[in-house]
Short mmCIF file of C-alpha atoms in Angstrom, two decimals:
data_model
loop_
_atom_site.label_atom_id
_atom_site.label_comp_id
_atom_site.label_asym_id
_atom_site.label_seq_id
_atom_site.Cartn_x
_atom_site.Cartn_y
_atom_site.Cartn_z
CA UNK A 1 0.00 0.00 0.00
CA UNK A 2 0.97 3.27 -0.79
CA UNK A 3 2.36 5.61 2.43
CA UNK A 4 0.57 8.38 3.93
CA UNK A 5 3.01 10.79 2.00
CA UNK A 6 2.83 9.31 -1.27
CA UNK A 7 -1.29 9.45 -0.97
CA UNK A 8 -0.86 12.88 -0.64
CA UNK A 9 1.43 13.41 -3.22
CA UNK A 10 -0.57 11.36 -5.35
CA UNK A 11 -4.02 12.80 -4.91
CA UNK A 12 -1.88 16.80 -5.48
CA UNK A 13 -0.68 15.18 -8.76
CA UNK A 14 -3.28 14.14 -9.92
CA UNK A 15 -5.33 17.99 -9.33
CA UNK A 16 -2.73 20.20 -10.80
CA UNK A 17 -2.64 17.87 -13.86
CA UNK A 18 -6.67 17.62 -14.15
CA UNK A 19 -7.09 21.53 -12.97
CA UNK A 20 -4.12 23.27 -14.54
CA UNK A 21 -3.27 23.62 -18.55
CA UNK A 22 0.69 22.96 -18.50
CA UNK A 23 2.54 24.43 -21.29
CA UNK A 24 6.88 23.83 -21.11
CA UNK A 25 9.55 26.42 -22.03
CA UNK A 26 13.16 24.76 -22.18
CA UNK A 27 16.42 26.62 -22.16
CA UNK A 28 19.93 26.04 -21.18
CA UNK A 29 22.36 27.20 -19.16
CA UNK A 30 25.88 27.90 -19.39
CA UNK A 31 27.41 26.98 -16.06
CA UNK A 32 30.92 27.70 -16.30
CA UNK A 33 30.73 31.37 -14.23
CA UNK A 34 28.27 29.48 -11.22
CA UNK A 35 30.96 27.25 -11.07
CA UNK A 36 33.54 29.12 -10.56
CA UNK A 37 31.83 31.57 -8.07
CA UNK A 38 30.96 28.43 -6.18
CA UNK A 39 34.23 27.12 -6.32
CA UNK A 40 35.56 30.56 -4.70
CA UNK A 41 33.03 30.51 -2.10
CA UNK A 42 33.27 26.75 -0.96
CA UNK A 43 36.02 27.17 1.91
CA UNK A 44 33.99 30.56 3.38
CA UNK A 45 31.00 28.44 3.44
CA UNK A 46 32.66 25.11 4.98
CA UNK A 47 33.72 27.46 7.80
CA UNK A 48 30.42 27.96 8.78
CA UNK A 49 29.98 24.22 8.52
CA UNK A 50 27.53 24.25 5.06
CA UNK A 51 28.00 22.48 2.36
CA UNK A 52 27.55 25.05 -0.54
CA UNK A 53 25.58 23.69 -3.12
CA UNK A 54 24.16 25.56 -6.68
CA UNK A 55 20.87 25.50 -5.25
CA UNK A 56 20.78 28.30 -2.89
CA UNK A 57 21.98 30.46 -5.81
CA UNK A 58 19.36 29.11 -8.68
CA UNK A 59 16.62 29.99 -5.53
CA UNK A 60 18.12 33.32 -4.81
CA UNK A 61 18.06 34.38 -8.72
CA UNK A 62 14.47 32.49 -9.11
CA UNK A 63 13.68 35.24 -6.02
CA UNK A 64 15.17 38.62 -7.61
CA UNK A 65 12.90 37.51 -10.65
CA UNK A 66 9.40 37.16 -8.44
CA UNK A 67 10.35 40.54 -7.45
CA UNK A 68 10.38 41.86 -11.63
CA UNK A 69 7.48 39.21 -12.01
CA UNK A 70 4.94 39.45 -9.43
CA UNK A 71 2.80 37.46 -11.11
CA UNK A 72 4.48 34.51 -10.81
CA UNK A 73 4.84 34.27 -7.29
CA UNK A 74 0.76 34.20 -6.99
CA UNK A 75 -2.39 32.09 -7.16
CA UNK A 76 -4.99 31.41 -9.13
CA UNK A 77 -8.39 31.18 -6.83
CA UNK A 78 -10.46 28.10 -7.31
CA UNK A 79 -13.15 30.17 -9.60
CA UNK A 80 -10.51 31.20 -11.82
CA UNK A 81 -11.65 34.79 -11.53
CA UNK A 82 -8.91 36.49 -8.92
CA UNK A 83 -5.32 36.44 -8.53
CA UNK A 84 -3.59 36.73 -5.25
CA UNK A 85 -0.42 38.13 -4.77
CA UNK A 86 2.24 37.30 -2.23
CA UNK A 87 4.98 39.24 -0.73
CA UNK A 88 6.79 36.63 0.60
CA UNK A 89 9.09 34.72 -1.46
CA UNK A 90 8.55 31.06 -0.45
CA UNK A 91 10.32 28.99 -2.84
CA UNK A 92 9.87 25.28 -2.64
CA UNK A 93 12.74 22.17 -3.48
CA UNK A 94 11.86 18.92 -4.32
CA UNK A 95 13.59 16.90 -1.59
CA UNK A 96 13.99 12.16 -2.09
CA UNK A 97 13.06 11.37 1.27
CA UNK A 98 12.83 8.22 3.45
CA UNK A 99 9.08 8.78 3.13
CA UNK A 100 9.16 9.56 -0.21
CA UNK A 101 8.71 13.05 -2.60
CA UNK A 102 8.24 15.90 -0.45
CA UNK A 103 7.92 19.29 -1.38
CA UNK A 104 9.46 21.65 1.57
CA UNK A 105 9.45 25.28 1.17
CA UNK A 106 12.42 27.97 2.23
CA UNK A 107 10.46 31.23 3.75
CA UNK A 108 10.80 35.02 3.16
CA UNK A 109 14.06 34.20 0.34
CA UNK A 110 13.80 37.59 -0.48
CA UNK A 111 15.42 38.38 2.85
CA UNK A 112 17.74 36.15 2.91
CA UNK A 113 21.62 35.83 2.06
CA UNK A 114 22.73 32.85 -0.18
CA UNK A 115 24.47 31.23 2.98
CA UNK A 116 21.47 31.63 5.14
CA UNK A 117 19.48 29.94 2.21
CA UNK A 118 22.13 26.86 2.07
CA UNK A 119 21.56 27.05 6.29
CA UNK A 120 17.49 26.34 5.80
CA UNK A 121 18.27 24.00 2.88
CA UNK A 122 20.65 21.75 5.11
CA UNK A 123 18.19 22.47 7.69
CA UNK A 124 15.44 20.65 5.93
CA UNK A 125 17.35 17.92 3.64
CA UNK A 126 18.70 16.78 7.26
CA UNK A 127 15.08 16.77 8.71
CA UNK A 128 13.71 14.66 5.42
CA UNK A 129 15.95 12.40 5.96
CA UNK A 130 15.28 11.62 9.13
CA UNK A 131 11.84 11.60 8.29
CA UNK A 132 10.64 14.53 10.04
CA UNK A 133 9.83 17.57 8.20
CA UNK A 134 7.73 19.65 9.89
CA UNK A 135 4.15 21.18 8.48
CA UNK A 136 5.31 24.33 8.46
CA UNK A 137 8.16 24.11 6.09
CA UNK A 138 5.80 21.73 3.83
CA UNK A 139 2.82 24.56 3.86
CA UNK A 140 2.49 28.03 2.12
CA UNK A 141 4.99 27.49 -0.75
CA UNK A 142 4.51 29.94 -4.00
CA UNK A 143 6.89 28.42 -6.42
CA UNK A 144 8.88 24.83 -6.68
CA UNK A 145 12.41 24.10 -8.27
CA UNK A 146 12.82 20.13 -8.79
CA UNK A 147 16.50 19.33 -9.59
CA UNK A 148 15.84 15.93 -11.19
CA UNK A 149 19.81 16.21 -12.29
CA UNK A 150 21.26 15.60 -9.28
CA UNK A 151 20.26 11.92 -10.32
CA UNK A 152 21.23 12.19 -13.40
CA UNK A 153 18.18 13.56 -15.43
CA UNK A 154 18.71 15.68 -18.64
CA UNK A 155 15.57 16.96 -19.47
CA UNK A 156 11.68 16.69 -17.75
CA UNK A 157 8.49 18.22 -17.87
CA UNK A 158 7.83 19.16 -14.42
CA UNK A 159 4.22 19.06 -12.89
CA UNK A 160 3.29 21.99 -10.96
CA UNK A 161 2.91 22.03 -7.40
CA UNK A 162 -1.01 23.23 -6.65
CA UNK A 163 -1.72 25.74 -6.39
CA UNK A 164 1.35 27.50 -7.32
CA UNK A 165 1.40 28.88 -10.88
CA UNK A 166 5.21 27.57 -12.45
CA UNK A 167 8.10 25.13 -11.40
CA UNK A 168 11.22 24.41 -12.96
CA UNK A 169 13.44 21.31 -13.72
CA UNK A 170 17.09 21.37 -13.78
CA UNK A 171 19.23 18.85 -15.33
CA UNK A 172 22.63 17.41 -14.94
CA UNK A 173 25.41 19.05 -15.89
CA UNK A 174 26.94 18.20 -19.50
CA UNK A 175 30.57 19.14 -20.85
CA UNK A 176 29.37 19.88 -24.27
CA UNK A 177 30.98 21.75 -27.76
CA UNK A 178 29.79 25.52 -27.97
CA UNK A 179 31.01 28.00 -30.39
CA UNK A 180 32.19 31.66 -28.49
CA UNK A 181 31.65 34.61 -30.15
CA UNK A 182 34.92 34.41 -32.56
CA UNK A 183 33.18 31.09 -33.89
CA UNK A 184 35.72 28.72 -32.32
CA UNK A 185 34.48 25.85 -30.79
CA UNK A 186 34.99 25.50 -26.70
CA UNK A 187 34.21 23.20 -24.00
CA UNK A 188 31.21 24.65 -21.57
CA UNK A 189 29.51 23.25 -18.78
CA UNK A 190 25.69 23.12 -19.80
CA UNK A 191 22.52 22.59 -17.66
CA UNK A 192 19.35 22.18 -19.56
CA UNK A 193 16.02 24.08 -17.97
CA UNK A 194 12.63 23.44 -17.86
CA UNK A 195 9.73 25.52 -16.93
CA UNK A 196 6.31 24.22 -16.51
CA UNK A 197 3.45 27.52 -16.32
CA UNK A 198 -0.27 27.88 -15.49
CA UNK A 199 -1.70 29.21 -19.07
CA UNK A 200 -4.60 30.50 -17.65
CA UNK A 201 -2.45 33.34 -16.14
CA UNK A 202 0.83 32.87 -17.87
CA UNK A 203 1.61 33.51 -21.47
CA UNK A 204 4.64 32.11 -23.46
CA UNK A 205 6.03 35.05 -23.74
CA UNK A 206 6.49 36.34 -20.37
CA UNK A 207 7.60 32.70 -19.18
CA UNK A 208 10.47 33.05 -21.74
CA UNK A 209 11.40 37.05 -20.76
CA UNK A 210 11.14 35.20 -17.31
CA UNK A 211 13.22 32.23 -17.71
CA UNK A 212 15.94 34.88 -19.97
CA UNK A 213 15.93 37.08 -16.36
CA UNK A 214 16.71 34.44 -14.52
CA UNK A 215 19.67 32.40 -16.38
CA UNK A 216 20.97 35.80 -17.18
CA UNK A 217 21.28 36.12 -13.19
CA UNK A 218 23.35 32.71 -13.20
CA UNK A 219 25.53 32.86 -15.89
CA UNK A 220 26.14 36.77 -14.82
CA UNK A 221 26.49 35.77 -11.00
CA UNK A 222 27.77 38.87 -10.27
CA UNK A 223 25.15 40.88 -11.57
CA UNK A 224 22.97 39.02 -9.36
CA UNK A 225 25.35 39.79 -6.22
CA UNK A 226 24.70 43.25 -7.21
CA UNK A 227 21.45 42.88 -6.39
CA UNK A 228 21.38 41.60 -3.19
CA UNK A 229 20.57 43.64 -0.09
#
């Protein structure tokens, strides 16, 4: 028999697909500059006893786009006729527990540094392991990342988390041939991206100006250090 947690994740499957028309947007990302601002920040975050991760940075750049989208971080009410908007940035991670897939959320991002983001993260991958997550981190999430690469995933269509309006995949990590802007052909570390949107709410177009915001954030990680308060 199935477990309490995949019941639940079953039956919120099975609404978003039945209640929500999914459209996909895929991208990719050049890595290479992520990388290397990771790799420069690694020892400053072992120091504080975190392991640093590339998640707390996609979730940090997925949050300085809510704030140029607000539309995105919102929700549809069950008429179809309202939108609500939220301040808070509550950004969700897809997280293989002992119990199975849960769906935790990081609070108030906005606020937050990219090391105290990596803090909540290890925070909550600990407590799913352990099979204890609380409510509270599982409960008023506005918008999901699942990182189906860390297994070793290239591509997915993501299903949506109801009742949040977008979630996005991210692949593994491929060494593939690129041309540069001389037209000689390089070595570059690519991730390949996929959105999932509500289209009742969410056109094509502003997913993709969306999604464009957002890797240019991560392959420009400085420009999105600029913008942090």
């Amino acid at each position: 028999p199935l477990t309490p947690v995949q019941k639940a994740m079953a039956k919120q499957m099975v609404r978003s697909v039945s209640t929500i028309p999914h459209f996909t947007v895929s991208d990719e990302l050049v890595m290479d500059p992520l990388i290397a601002l990771k790799g420069s920040l690694k020892a400053q975050f072992a120091d504080a006893d975190i392991k640093l991760t590339f998640m707390p940075f996609f979730i940090k750049a997925l949050s300085l786009c809510l704030t140029e989208f607000p539309q995105f971080n919102a929700r549809l009410s069950e008429d179809g006729n309202a939108m609500t908007y939220f301040d808070d940035h509550n950004i969700g991670f897809a997280v293989d527990s002992s119990a199975g897939l849960l769906v935790p959320n990081i609070k108030q991002v906005q606020n937050l540094s990219v090391l105290e983001i990596a803090e909540a993260m290890q925070r909550i991958v600990t407590d799913a392991k352990q099979g204890k997550v609380s409510s509270s981190d599982l409960k008023g999430g506005t918008i999901s990342i699942s990182n189906v690469g860390v297994l070793g995933g290239t591509t997915a269509t993501p299903i949506i988390n109801y009742p949040e309006l977008a979630i996005v995949a991210l692949g593994k990590i491929q060494q593939l041939p690129r041309f540069d802007d001389q037209q000689q052909v390089i070595s570059q570390s690519v991730m390949q991206v996929s959105w999932s949107a509500d289209h009742r709410v969410i056109d094509g177009a502003t997913m993709v100006r969306f999604n464009n915001v957002w890797l240019d954030y991560l392959s420009n990680p400085l420009k999105m250090l600029s913008k942090l308060r």
